[in-house]
Amino acid sequence: MKHTLQKISFHLFLCCLVLACAPKKKEINYPTTDLAQNSLIPKPLEVIATNSAFGLDSKTAIFTNQTTEGFEDVGMYLAEKIKQRLHLDIPVNSTLDETVERIIYINQTDSLDSEAPEAYQLYIKNDSILLNATTAAGAFRGIQTLRQLIPEESNDTVAEQPMWLIPSGKIVDAPLFEYRGAMLDVARHFFTVEEVKKFIDLLAYYKYNKFHMHLTDDQGWRIEIKSWPKLTEIGAQSEVGGGPGGFYTQEEFKELVQYAAERHMEIIPEVDMPGHTNAASFSYPVLNGNGKKLSYYTGTHVGFSTFDARKDTVYAFLDDVIREIAAISPSPYFHIGGDESHATKKTDYIHFVEKVEAIVRKHDKVMVGWEEIVQGKLDSGSIIQFWQDSVNAKTAALKGHQIIFSPAHKAYLDMQYDTLSKHGLHWAAYIPVDTAYNWDPSSYIKSLPKDHILGFEAPLWSETISNSAELEYLAFPRAIGYSELGWTPAESRDWEGYKARLADQTAFLKRMNVAYYPSKLIDWKEPKNVYKEIKKD
Ligand code: TNX
């Protein structure tokens, strides 16, 4: 306790010192800017405008807490983003000399009002921005807010150099749910490391903190398992439609984990079983439980494959698979799929899920599975991902489980927007941009106790998509609205306000080369400058 207090006061002291010591700058008459008119997504808890501005320019410097791990990295991340976008070189934790006129200070504090680890506060004044957070993850979320507040155009009339005016005021913010995820199915179609990174990058900007990878299915096995090499020698070489497939080596998977971790996002690996296992069984026929002759599967049907739930070899195999993946996956969660096992007898299914739970726990992970796994007698710490049947969600709550909300009708990113959509399916629903936004996970199932909701996840199944442009067509803009369902309390959300803020994302989406679906429901705001900037890069 004493140590903590010392740490706080030391950092407050440092912060005040840095602010007080900022060299005398030339007086700048900042024009009025209004923080309340922001286009932030997800919408913060509280915003108080003070109707002036912070001038971001080449005389700005970033300082961070340097004793708590990760804070300096957050500062570097911000500097890198500013450089990419504005071509400004902003130093991080360098000396405070006369070239510095304004500072951004990223401060660690243990005294925020909110106890959520990702909470943060921003104080934006003329000459300083103070970002307070308890954890580096909180600081990283705060940085996304700051990035979103940098206007598209510099105001060249205020100073002799280009200056970007960030509206002044105070933002107090914290997430609604601790789990705010998106899922990508890399099994039906393979997505390269670079494609996955781009998706992670976009999700990070909207404060997602979980990225679930559906790594295996009937059509392909996508992760190297050293003790069972045929999974990738054979099982990875196919995908829907007959394309070449592909897989991640363990090194590449680690690279993705690291890339996500730098954005304070966790990758949750899923190995789907006992159904959705044609690719694994085709690689090692000993695993097969449906008694049928195996071959590559490049279609889109589900529910025909199963592991043999009564064979010891299957569990020895799964022990190896889970051990190898757990070793390169720092997430506390391991997702075992468990959905649509129509070719597995119910008693076998229950036996299987219970056995696999023990293996997952043996490797120190918390099991997550699609809602069907709730049929098993499971540890109440295991997590249920609700996707279709509210009875399963209610049973899960009664049995004491935490639930991740992914109802297909509302949250599936692979559902078409409407009958004219270029990609996607519509077995659950058509989900236009407003429908995707206009609902509330917390009250979606009446009578489900709120304290059983761990969070929200938007799955993107890939039967109909095979590259970044197609992925982005389905994911954007809907994933942007979903970020708000996970972050902002229902009483602060409204479609009209959101719609206007979404329209203001056009510049960012264009700059990032995102092939979003230009829904007619949104009055997309084309900025003047973006195309010029893309060409420069
Ligand atoms: C259902 S949702 C599935 C997936 C499909 C998806 C297509 C769930 C757990 N399983 O196998 O890809 O529908 O929308």
Coordinates of C-alpha atoms and ligand atoms in Angstrom, one line a residue:
M1 CA 0.0 0.0 0.0
K2 CA 2.7 2.4 1.0
H3 CA 4.6 1.5 -2.1
T4 CA 1.6 2.2 -4.2
L5 CA 1.0 5.6 -2.6
Q6 CA 4.6 6.5 -3.1
K7 CA 4.3 5.5 -6.7
I8 CA 1.2 7.6 -7.3
S9 CA 2.7 10.7 -5.7
F10 CA 5.9 10.3 -7.6
H11 CA 4.1 10.1 -10.9
L12 CA 1.8 13.0 -10.0
F13 CA 4.9 15.0 -9.1
L14 CA 6.6 14.1 -12.4
C15 CA 3.5 15.0 -14.3
C16 CA 3.1 18.4 -12.7
L17 CA 6.8 19.0 -13.2
V18 CA 6.6 18.2 -16.8
L19 CA 3.6 20.4 -17.3
A20 CA 5.0 23.3 -15.2
C21 CA 8.4 23.1 -16.9
A22 CA 7.0 23.2 -20.4
P23 CA 9.0 26.1 -21.9
K24 CA 7.2 29.4 -22.5
K25 CA 5.5 29.2 -25.8
K26 CA 4.3 31.8 -28.2
E27 CA 0.7 32.8 -27.4
I28 CA -1.7 31.1 -29.8
N29 CA -5.3 32.2 -30.2
Y30 CA -7.0 28.9 -30.4
P31 CA -10.3 29.0 -32.3
T32 CA -13.4 27.6 -30.5
T33 CA -13.7 23.9 -31.0
D34 CA -16.4 21.8 -29.4
L35 CA -15.5 18.4 -27.8
A36 CA -19.1 17.7 -27.4
Q37 CA -19.5 17.6 -31.1
N38 CA -17.1 14.7 -31.4
S39 CA -17.6 11.7 -33.6
L40 CA -16.2 9.2 -31.2
I41 CA -17.0 5.5 -31.6
P42 CA -17.6 3.8 -29.2
K43 CA -19.2 6.7 -27.5
P44 CA -17.5 7.6 -24.2
L45 CA -19.3 7.6 -20.8
E46 CA -18.9 11.3 -20.2
V47 CA -17.6 14.2 -22.3
I48 CA -17.3 17.8 -21.0
A49 CA -16.3 20.4 -23.5
T50 CA -14.3 23.5 -22.6
N51 CA -14.5 25.1 -26.0
S52 CA -10.9 25.7 -26.8
A53 CA -8.2 23.4 -28.3
F54 CA -4.9 21.6 -28.0
G55 CA -2.6 22.3 -30.9
L56 CA -1.0 19.2 -32.2
D57 CA 2.1 20.1 -34.3
S58 CA 5.8 19.4 -34.6
K59 CA 6.4 21.2 -31.3
T60 CA 4.4 18.5 -29.4
A61 CA 6.2 15.9 -27.4
I62 CA 4.8 12.7 -25.7
F63 CA 5.9 11.7 -22.2
T64 CA 4.8 8.6 -20.5
N65 CA 5.1 6.8 -17.2
Q66 CA 8.2 4.7 -17.5
T67 CA 8.0 2.4 -14.5
T68 CA 4.8 0.5 -15.3
E69 CA 5.2 -1.9 -18.2
G70 CA 3.5 -1.0 -21.4
F71 CA 2.9 2.7 -20.9
E72 CA 5.9 3.8 -22.9
D73 CA 4.9 1.4 -25.7
V74 CA 1.5 3.1 -25.8
G75 CA 3.2 6.4 -26.2
M76 CA 5.3 5.0 -29.1
Y77 CA 2.2 3.6 -30.7
L78 CA 0.6 7.0 -30.6
A79 CA 3.7 8.6 -32.1
E80 CA 3.8 6.1 -34.9
K81 CA 0.1 6.6 -35.7
I82 CA 0.7 10.4 -35.8
K83 CA 3.7 10.0 -38.0
Q84 CA 1.8 7.7 -40.5
R85 CA -1.1 10.0 -40.7
L86 CA 0.2 13.5 -40.3
H87 CA 3.9 13.0 -41.2
L88 CA 4.9 14.6 -37.9
D89 CA 7.8 13.3 -35.9
I90 CA 6.7 13.5 -32.2
P91 CA 9.4 12.4 -29.7
V92 CA 8.5 10.0 -26.9
N93 CA 10.2 10.5 -23.5
S94 CA 13.0 12.5 -24.9
T95 CA 14.4 15.7 -23.3
L96 CA 12.2 18.6 -22.7
D97 CA 14.0 21.3 -24.5
E98 CA 12.9 24.6 -26.1
T99 CA 11.6 22.9 -29.2
V100 CA 8.8 21.5 -27.1
E101 CA 5.7 23.7 -26.7
R102 CA 3.0 21.3 -25.9
I103 CA 3.0 17.8 -24.3
I104 CA 0.9 14.7 -24.2
Y105 CA 1.4 12.9 -20.9
I106 CA 0.4 9.3 -20.5
N107 CA 0.1 8.7 -16.8
Q108 CA -0.4 5.6 -14.7
T109 CA -2.7 6.2 -11.7
D110 CA -4.5 3.9 -9.3
S111 CA -7.1 6.4 -8.4
L112 CA -9.6 6.4 -11.3
D113 CA -13.3 6.3 -10.4
S114 CA -13.9 3.2 -12.4
E115 CA -12.4 -0.1 -11.4
A116 CA -12.4 -1.5 -15.0
P117 CA -8.8 -2.1 -16.0
E118 CA -9.5 -0.4 -19.4
A119 CA -10.9 2.8 -17.9
Y120 CA -9.2 6.0 -18.7
Q121 CA -9.6 9.8 -18.4
L122 CA -8.5 12.5 -20.8
Y123 CA -7.9 16.1 -19.8
I124 CA -7.3 18.2 -22.9
K125 CA -6.1 21.7 -22.4
N126 CA -4.4 24.3 -24.7
D127 CA -0.9 23.2 -23.9
S128 CA -1.2 19.7 -22.5
I129 CA -3.1 16.5 -22.8
L130 CA -3.1 14.3 -19.7
L131 CA -4.2 10.7 -20.2
N132 CA -4.8 8.8 -16.9
A133 CA -5.2 5.1 -16.9
T134 CA -4.6 2.3 -14.3
T135 CA -3.3 -0.1 -16.9
A136 CA -1.5 0.1 -20.2
A137 CA -4.6 -1.4 -21.8
G138 CA -6.6 1.5 -20.4
A139 CA -4.0 3.9 -21.8
F140 CA -4.2 2.2 -25.1
R141 CA -8.0 2.6 -25.3
G142 CA -7.5 6.3 -24.4
I143 CA -5.1 6.7 -27.3
Q144 CA -7.7 5.4 -29.7
T145 CA -10.0 8.2 -28.4
L146 CA -7.2 10.7 -29.0
R147 CA -6.6 9.4 -32.5
Q148 CA -10.2 9.8 -33.3
L149 CA -10.2 13.4 -32.1
I150 CA -7.4 14.5 -34.5
P151 CA -9.3 16.3 -37.2
E152 CA -8.9 15.5 -40.9
E153 CA -7.6 18.9 -41.8
S154 CA -4.9 21.0 -40.1
N155 CA -5.8 24.6 -39.3
D156 CA -3.0 26.5 -41.1
T157 CA -4.2 29.9 -40.0
V158 CA -3.5 29.4 -36.3
A159 CA 0.3 29.0 -36.4
E160 CA 3.0 29.2 -38.9
Q161 CA 3.2 25.5 -39.3
P162 CA 0.4 23.0 -39.8
M163 CA -1.5 22.4 -36.6
W164 CA -4.2 20.0 -35.9
L165 CA -6.7 21.3 -33.3
I166 CA -7.9 18.7 -30.8
P167 CA -11.0 20.1 -29.0
S168 CA -10.4 20.7 -25.3
G169 CA -12.3 19.3 -22.4
K170 CA -12.5 16.2 -20.3
I171 CA -13.5 12.6 -21.1
V172 CA -14.2 10.0 -18.5
D173 CA -14.6 6.6 -20.0
A174 CA -14.8 2.9 -19.2
P175 CA -16.2 -0.2 -21.0
L176 CA -19.5 -1.8 -20.4
F177 CA -18.3 -5.4 -21.0
E178 CA -14.9 -6.9 -20.2
Y179 CA -15.2 -9.1 -23.3
R180 CA -15.6 -7.2 -26.6
G181 CA -14.7 -9.5 -29.5
A182 CA -14.8 -10.3 -33.1
M183 CA -14.3 -13.7 -34.7
L184 CA -12.8 -14.6 -38.0
D185 CA -13.3 -18.0 -39.6
V186 CA -10.0 -18.7 -41.3
A187 CA -11.0 -22.3 -41.9
R188 CA -13.7 -22.0 -44.7
H189 CA -11.3 -19.7 -46.5
F190 CA -7.7 -19.0 -45.4
F191 CA -6.7 -15.5 -44.6
T192 CA -3.0 -14.5 -44.7
V193 CA -1.1 -13.1 -41.7
E194 CA -1.1 -9.7 -43.3
E195 CA -4.9 -9.8 -43.9
V196 CA -5.5 -10.9 -40.3
K197 CA -3.3 -8.1 -39.1
K198 CA -5.2 -5.5 -41.0
F199 CA -8.5 -6.7 -39.5
I200 CA -6.9 -6.6 -36.0
D201 CA -5.7 -3.1 -36.6
L202 CA -9.1 -1.8 -37.5
L203 CA -10.8 -3.5 -34.6
A204 CA -8.2 -2.0 -32.2
Y205 CA -9.2 1.5 -33.3
Y206 CA -12.7 0.8 -32.1
K207 CA -11.5 -0.6 -28.7
Y208 CA -12.1 -4.3 -29.3
N209 CA -10.1 -6.4 -26.9
K210 CA -10.7 -10.0 -28.1
F211 CA -10.0 -11.6 -31.4
H212 CA -11.4 -15.1 -31.7
M213 CA -9.8 -17.2 -34.5
H214 CA -11.9 -20.2 -35.8
L215 CA -8.8 -22.2 -36.8
T216 CA -10.3 -25.5 -37.9
D217 CA -13.4 -26.8 -39.7
D218 CA -14.4 -29.4 -42.3
Q219 CA -12.8 -27.5 -45.1
G220 CA -9.4 -26.9 -43.6
W221 CA -7.0 -27.1 -40.6
R222 CA -5.1 -23.9 -40.3
I223 CA -2.5 -24.2 -37.5
E224 CA 0.7 -26.2 -37.4
I225 CA 0.7 -29.0 -34.8
K226 CA 4.2 -30.4 -34.7
S227 CA 3.3 -33.7 -33.2
W228 CA 0.6 -34.4 -35.9
P229 CA 2.2 -32.9 -39.1
K230 CA -0.4 -34.3 -41.5
L231 CA -3.0 -31.8 -40.2
T232 CA -1.2 -29.2 -42.2
E233 CA 0.5 -31.4 -44.9
I234 CA -3.0 -32.7 -45.8
G235 CA -5.7 -31.0 -43.8
A236 CA -4.7 -27.4 -44.6
Q237 CA -4.6 -27.8 -48.4
S238 CA -8.2 -27.1 -49.1
E239 CA -10.9 -24.6 -48.6
V240 CA -14.5 -23.8 -49.8
G241 CA -14.7 -23.6 -53.5
G242 CA -11.5 -25.7 -54.1
G243 CA -8.9 -23.0 -53.5
P244 CA -5.4 -23.8 -52.2
G245 CA -6.2 -23.2 -48.4
G246 CA -3.2 -22.6 -46.2
F247 CA -2.1 -22.5 -42.6
Y248 CA -0.2 -20.6 -40.0
T249 CA 3.1 -22.0 -38.7
Q250 CA 3.4 -21.8 -34.9
E251 CA 5.9 -18.9 -35.5
E252 CA 3.3 -17.1 -37.6
F253 CA 0.6 -17.6 -35.0
K254 CA 2.9 -16.2 -32.3
E255 CA 3.5 -13.2 -34.6
L256 CA -0.3 -12.6 -34.7
V257 CA -0.6 -13.0 -30.9
Q258 CA 2.2 -10.5 -30.5
Y259 CA 0.7 -8.1 -33.0
A260 CA -2.6 -8.3 -31.2
A261 CA -1.0 -7.9 -27.8
E262 CA 0.7 -4.7 -29.0
R263 CA -2.9 -3.5 -29.5
H264 CA -4.0 -4.9 -26.1
M265 CA -6.1 -7.5 -27.8
E266 CA -6.1 -11.1 -26.9
I267 CA -6.3 -13.9 -29.5
I268 CA -8.6 -16.8 -28.6
P269 CA -7.8 -19.9 -30.6
E270 CA -10.7 -22.2 -31.5
V271 CA -10.3 -25.8 -32.6
D272 CA -13.8 -26.9 -33.4
M273 CA -14.9 -30.4 -32.3
P274 CA -16.3 -33.1 -32.2
G275 CA -18.2 -32.0 -35.4
H276 CA -16.7 -29.7 -38.0
T277 CA -13.7 -32.1 -38.1
N278 CA -13.6 -33.5 -41.7
A279 CA -10.1 -31.9 -42.4
A280 CA -8.6 -33.4 -39.2
S281 CA -10.1 -36.9 -39.8
F282 CA -9.1 -36.8 -43.5
S283 CA -5.5 -36.1 -42.3
Y284 CA -5.7 -38.9 -39.6
P285 CA -8.5 -41.3 -40.4
V286 CA -8.1 -42.9 -37.0
L287 CA -9.9 -39.9 -35.5
N288 CA -13.0 -40.4 -37.6
G289 CA -16.3 -41.3 -36.0
N290 CA -18.9 -41.1 -38.7
G291 CA -17.8 -44.4 -40.4
K292 CA -17.9 -42.8 -43.9
K293 CA -15.1 -42.7 -46.5
L294 CA -13.2 -39.4 -46.2
S295 CA -12.0 -36.9 -48.7
Y296 CA -11.4 -33.1 -49.0
Y297 CA -14.5 -31.1 -48.4
T298 CA -14.9 -27.9 -50.3
G299 CA -18.7 -27.3 -49.9
T300 CA -20.6 -25.4 -47.2
H301 CA -22.8 -27.9 -45.5
V302 CA -22.4 -28.4 -41.8
G303 CA -23.1 -31.2 -39.3
F304 CA -21.8 -34.3 -41.2
S305 CA -18.4 -35.0 -39.5
T306 CA -17.5 -36.1 -36.1
F307 CA -14.6 -37.4 -34.1
D308 CA -14.9 -40.9 -32.5
A309 CA -15.8 -39.8 -29.0
R310 CA -15.1 -43.3 -27.6
K311 CA -11.6 -43.7 -28.8
D312 CA -8.6 -43.0 -26.5
T313 CA -6.5 -42.0 -29.5
V314 CA -8.8 -39.1 -30.1
Y315 CA -8.1 -37.8 -26.6
A316 CA -4.4 -38.4 -26.9
F317 CA -4.5 -36.4 -30.1
L318 CA -6.5 -33.6 -28.5
D319 CA -4.1 -33.5 -25.6
D320 CA -1.3 -32.9 -28.0
V321 CA -3.2 -30.3 -30.0
I322 CA -4.4 -28.3 -27.0
R323 CA -1.0 -28.5 -25.3
E324 CA 0.8 -27.2 -28.4
I325 CA -1.6 -24.4 -29.0
A326 CA -1.9 -23.5 -25.3
A327 CA 1.9 -23.1 -25.2
I328 CA 1.9 -20.4 -27.8
S329 CA -1.4 -18.7 -26.8
P330 CA -1.2 -16.5 -23.7
S331 CA -5.0 -16.0 -23.6
P332 CA -6.6 -17.7 -20.6
Y333 CA -9.3 -19.0 -22.9
F334 CA -9.3 -22.0 -25.2
H335 CA -12.3 -22.4 -27.5
I336 CA -13.4 -26.0 -28.3
G337 CA -16.2 -25.1 -30.7
G338 CA -18.8 -27.8 -30.0
D339 CA -21.4 -26.5 -32.4
E340 CA -23.6 -28.4 -34.8
S341 CA -22.3 -31.9 -34.0
H342 CA -25.3 -33.5 -35.7
A343 CA -23.3 -36.7 -36.6
T344 CA -22.4 -37.3 -32.9
K345 CA -24.8 -39.2 -30.7
K346 CA -26.0 -37.0 -27.8
T347 CA -24.5 -39.3 -25.1
D348 CA -21.2 -39.4 -27.0
Y349 CA -21.3 -35.6 -27.4
I350 CA -21.7 -35.0 -23.7
H351 CA -19.0 -37.6 -22.8
F352 CA -16.7 -35.9 -25.3
V353 CA -17.2 -32.3 -24.1
E354 CA -16.6 -33.3 -20.5
K355 CA -13.4 -35.2 -21.4
V356 CA -12.2 -32.3 -23.5
E357 CA -12.9 -29.8 -20.7
A358 CA -10.6 -31.8 -18.4
I359 CA -7.8 -31.6 -21.0
V360 CA -8.3 -27.9 -21.5
R361 CA -8.1 -27.4 -17.7
K362 CA -5.0 -29.6 -17.5
H363 CA -3.3 -27.1 -19.8
D364 CA -4.4 -24.3 -17.6
K365 CA -6.9 -22.8 -19.8
V366 CA -10.6 -21.8 -19.3
M367 CA -12.8 -23.7 -21.8
V368 CA -15.1 -21.7 -24.1
G369 CA -17.6 -23.4 -26.4
W370 CA -20.6 -22.7 -28.5
E371 CA -23.9 -22.9 -26.6
E372 CA -24.4 -26.6 -27.3
I373 CA -21.7 -27.6 -24.8
V374 CA -24.0 -26.5 -22.0
Q375 CA -25.5 -30.0 -22.2
G376 CA -22.5 -31.4 -20.5
K377 CA -21.8 -31.4 -16.7
L378 CA -19.2 -28.7 -16.8
D379 CA -17.2 -26.6 -14.4
S380 CA -19.2 -23.4 -13.9
G381 CA -16.0 -21.5 -14.8
S382 CA -16.3 -22.7 -18.4
I383 CA -17.8 -20.1 -20.7
I384 CA -20.7 -20.5 -23.1
Q385 CA -21.0 -18.6 -26.4
F386 CA -24.7 -18.0 -27.2
W387 CA -25.5 -18.0 -30.9
Q388 CA -29.0 -19.2 -31.5
D389 CA -31.1 -20.7 -28.8
S390 CA -32.0 -18.6 -25.8
V391 CA -32.9 -21.7 -23.8
N392 CA -29.2 -22.7 -23.9
A393 CA -28.2 -19.3 -22.6
K394 CA -30.7 -19.5 -19.8
T395 CA -29.5 -23.0 -18.9
A396 CA -26.0 -21.7 -18.9
A397 CA -26.9 -18.9 -16.5
L398 CA -28.7 -21.3 -14.2
K399 CA -25.6 -23.6 -14.2
G400 CA -23.5 -20.6 -13.2
H401 CA -21.6 -20.0 -16.5
Q402 CA -20.6 -16.7 -17.9
I403 CA -22.0 -16.1 -21.4
I404 CA -20.6 -14.4 -24.5
F405 CA -23.4 -12.9 -26.6
S406 CA -23.3 -13.6 -30.4
P407 CA -26.9 -14.1 -31.5
A408 CA -26.9 -14.9 -35.2
H409 CA -30.0 -12.8 -35.9
K410 CA -28.3 -9.6 -34.8
A411 CA -24.5 -10.2 -34.4
Y412 CA -23.4 -12.4 -37.3
L413 CA -21.1 -10.4 -39.6
D414 CA -21.5 -12.9 -42.3
M415 CA -25.3 -12.2 -42.7
Q416 CA -26.1 -10.2 -45.8
Y417 CA -27.2 -6.6 -45.4
D418 CA -30.1 -7.1 -47.8
T419 CA -31.1 -9.1 -50.9
L420 CA -28.6 -7.3 -53.0
S421 CA -25.6 -8.0 -50.9
K422 CA -22.5 -9.2 -52.9
H423 CA -21.4 -11.6 -50.2
G424 CA -22.7 -13.3 -47.1
L425 CA -25.5 -15.8 -46.2
H426 CA -29.0 -15.1 -44.9
W427 CA -30.0 -18.2 -43.1
A428 CA -30.5 -16.3 -39.8
A429 CA -31.5 -12.9 -41.1
Y430 CA -30.7 -9.9 -43.3
I431 CA -28.9 -7.5 -41.1
P432 CA -28.8 -3.9 -42.3
V433 CA -26.5 -1.4 -40.6
D434 CA -29.3 -0.1 -38.4
T435 CA -30.6 -3.5 -37.3
A436 CA -27.1 -4.5 -36.4
Y437 CA -26.8 -1.4 -34.1
N438 CA -30.4 -1.1 -32.7
W439 CA -30.5 -3.8 -30.0
D440 CA -29.1 -4.4 -26.6
P441 CA -27.2 -7.6 -25.6
S442 CA -28.0 -7.0 -21.9
S443 CA -31.8 -7.2 -22.4
Y444 CA -31.9 -9.4 -25.5
I445 CA -32.9 -12.4 -23.5
K446 CA -35.5 -11.3 -21.0
S447 CA -35.0 -12.7 -17.5
L448 CA -31.3 -13.5 -18.1
P449 CA -29.4 -12.1 -15.2
K450 CA -27.0 -9.4 -16.4
D451 CA -24.2 -10.5 -14.2
H452 CA -23.9 -13.6 -16.4
I453 CA -23.0 -11.6 -19.5
L454 CA -19.3 -11.6 -20.0
G455 CA -19.5 -9.7 -23.2
F456 CA -20.3 -9.5 -26.8
E457 CA -18.7 -11.0 -29.9
A458 CA -19.4 -10.6 -33.6
P459 CA -18.5 -13.7 -35.6
L460 CA -17.5 -13.5 -39.2
W461 CA -17.9 -16.9 -40.9
S462 CA -16.1 -17.1 -44.3
E463 CA -18.0 -19.4 -46.5
T464 CA -18.6 -16.5 -49.0
I465 CA -15.5 -14.4 -48.5
S466 CA -11.8 -15.1 -49.3
N467 CA -9.8 -11.9 -49.1
S468 CA -9.6 -8.6 -47.2
A469 CA -11.9 -6.7 -49.5
E470 CA -14.7 -9.2 -49.1
L471 CA -14.0 -9.5 -45.4
E472 CA -14.3 -5.7 -45.1
Y473 CA -17.5 -5.6 -47.1
L474 CA -19.2 -7.7 -44.5
A475 CA -17.4 -6.5 -41.4
F476 CA -17.6 -2.7 -42.0
P477 CA -19.4 -0.7 -41.1
R478 CA -21.3 -3.2 -38.9
A479 CA -18.3 -4.1 -36.7
I480 CA -18.0 -0.4 -35.8
G481 CA -21.6 -0.3 -34.4
Y482 CA -20.9 -3.6 -32.5
S483 CA -17.9 -2.0 -30.8
E484 CA -20.4 0.5 -29.3
L485 CA -22.7 -2.3 -28.1
G486 CA -19.8 -3.8 -26.2
W487 CA -18.5 -0.5 -24.8
T488 CA -21.3 2.0 -24.2
P489 CA -24.3 1.5 -21.9
A490 CA -27.7 1.1 -23.7
E491 CA -29.1 4.3 -22.3
S492 CA -26.4 6.3 -24.0
R493 CA -26.9 4.8 -27.4
D494 CA -29.2 6.0 -30.1
W495 CA -29.3 5.3 -33.8
E496 CA -29.6 8.9 -35.0
G497 CA -26.6 10.0 -33.1
Y498 CA -24.6 7.0 -34.0
K499 CA -25.5 7.3 -37.7
A500 CA -24.0 10.8 -37.8
R501 CA -20.8 9.7 -36.0
L502 CA -20.5 6.7 -38.3
A503 CA -20.7 9.0 -41.3
D504 CA -17.7 10.8 -39.9
Q505 CA -15.7 7.6 -40.1
T506 CA -15.5 7.8 -43.9
A507 CA -12.1 9.5 -43.8
F508 CA -10.5 6.9 -41.6
L509 CA -12.0 4.0 -43.6
K510 CA -10.8 5.5 -46.8
R511 CA -7.3 6.3 -45.4
M512 CA -7.0 2.7 -44.2
N513 CA -8.2 1.4 -47.6
V514 CA -11.2 -0.4 -46.0
A515 CA -13.6 -1.7 -48.6
Y516 CA -16.7 -1.1 -46.4
Y517 CA -20.2 -1.6 -47.6
P518 CA -21.5 1.9 -48.5
S519 CA -24.9 1.4 -47.0
K520 CA -27.5 3.9 -48.2
L521 CA -28.7 4.4 -44.6
I522 CA -25.6 6.4 -43.9
D523 CA -24.8 9.8 -45.3
W524 CA -21.1 9.1 -45.8
K525 CA -19.0 12.2 -45.5
E526 CA -16.3 12.2 -48.2
P527 CA -13.4 14.2 -46.9
K528 CA -11.4 16.4 -49.4
N529 CA -7.9 15.2 -48.5
V530 CA -7.9 11.5 -48.1
Y531 CA -7.1 10.4 -51.7
K532 CA -4.1 12.7 -51.8
E533 CA -2.8 11.1 -48.6
I534 CA -3.1 7.5 -49.8
K535 CA -1.2 8.3 -53.0
K536 CA 1.6 9.9 -50.9
D537 CA 1.9 6.6 -48.9
Ligands
TNX1 C1 -23.4 -21.5 -38.1 S1 -22.8 -20.5 -35.5 C2 -22.2 -22.0 -37.7 C3 -21.0 -22.0 -38.7 C4 -21.4 -21.4 -40.0 C5 -22.3 -20.2 -39.8 C6 -22.7 -19.5 -41.1 C7 -22.0 -21.7 -35.4 C8 -21.6 -22.0 -34.1 N1 -21.9 -22.5 -36.5 O1 -20.5 -23.3 -38.8 O2 -20.2 -21.0 -40.6 O3 -23.5 -20.7 -39.2 O4 -23.4 -18.4 -40.8

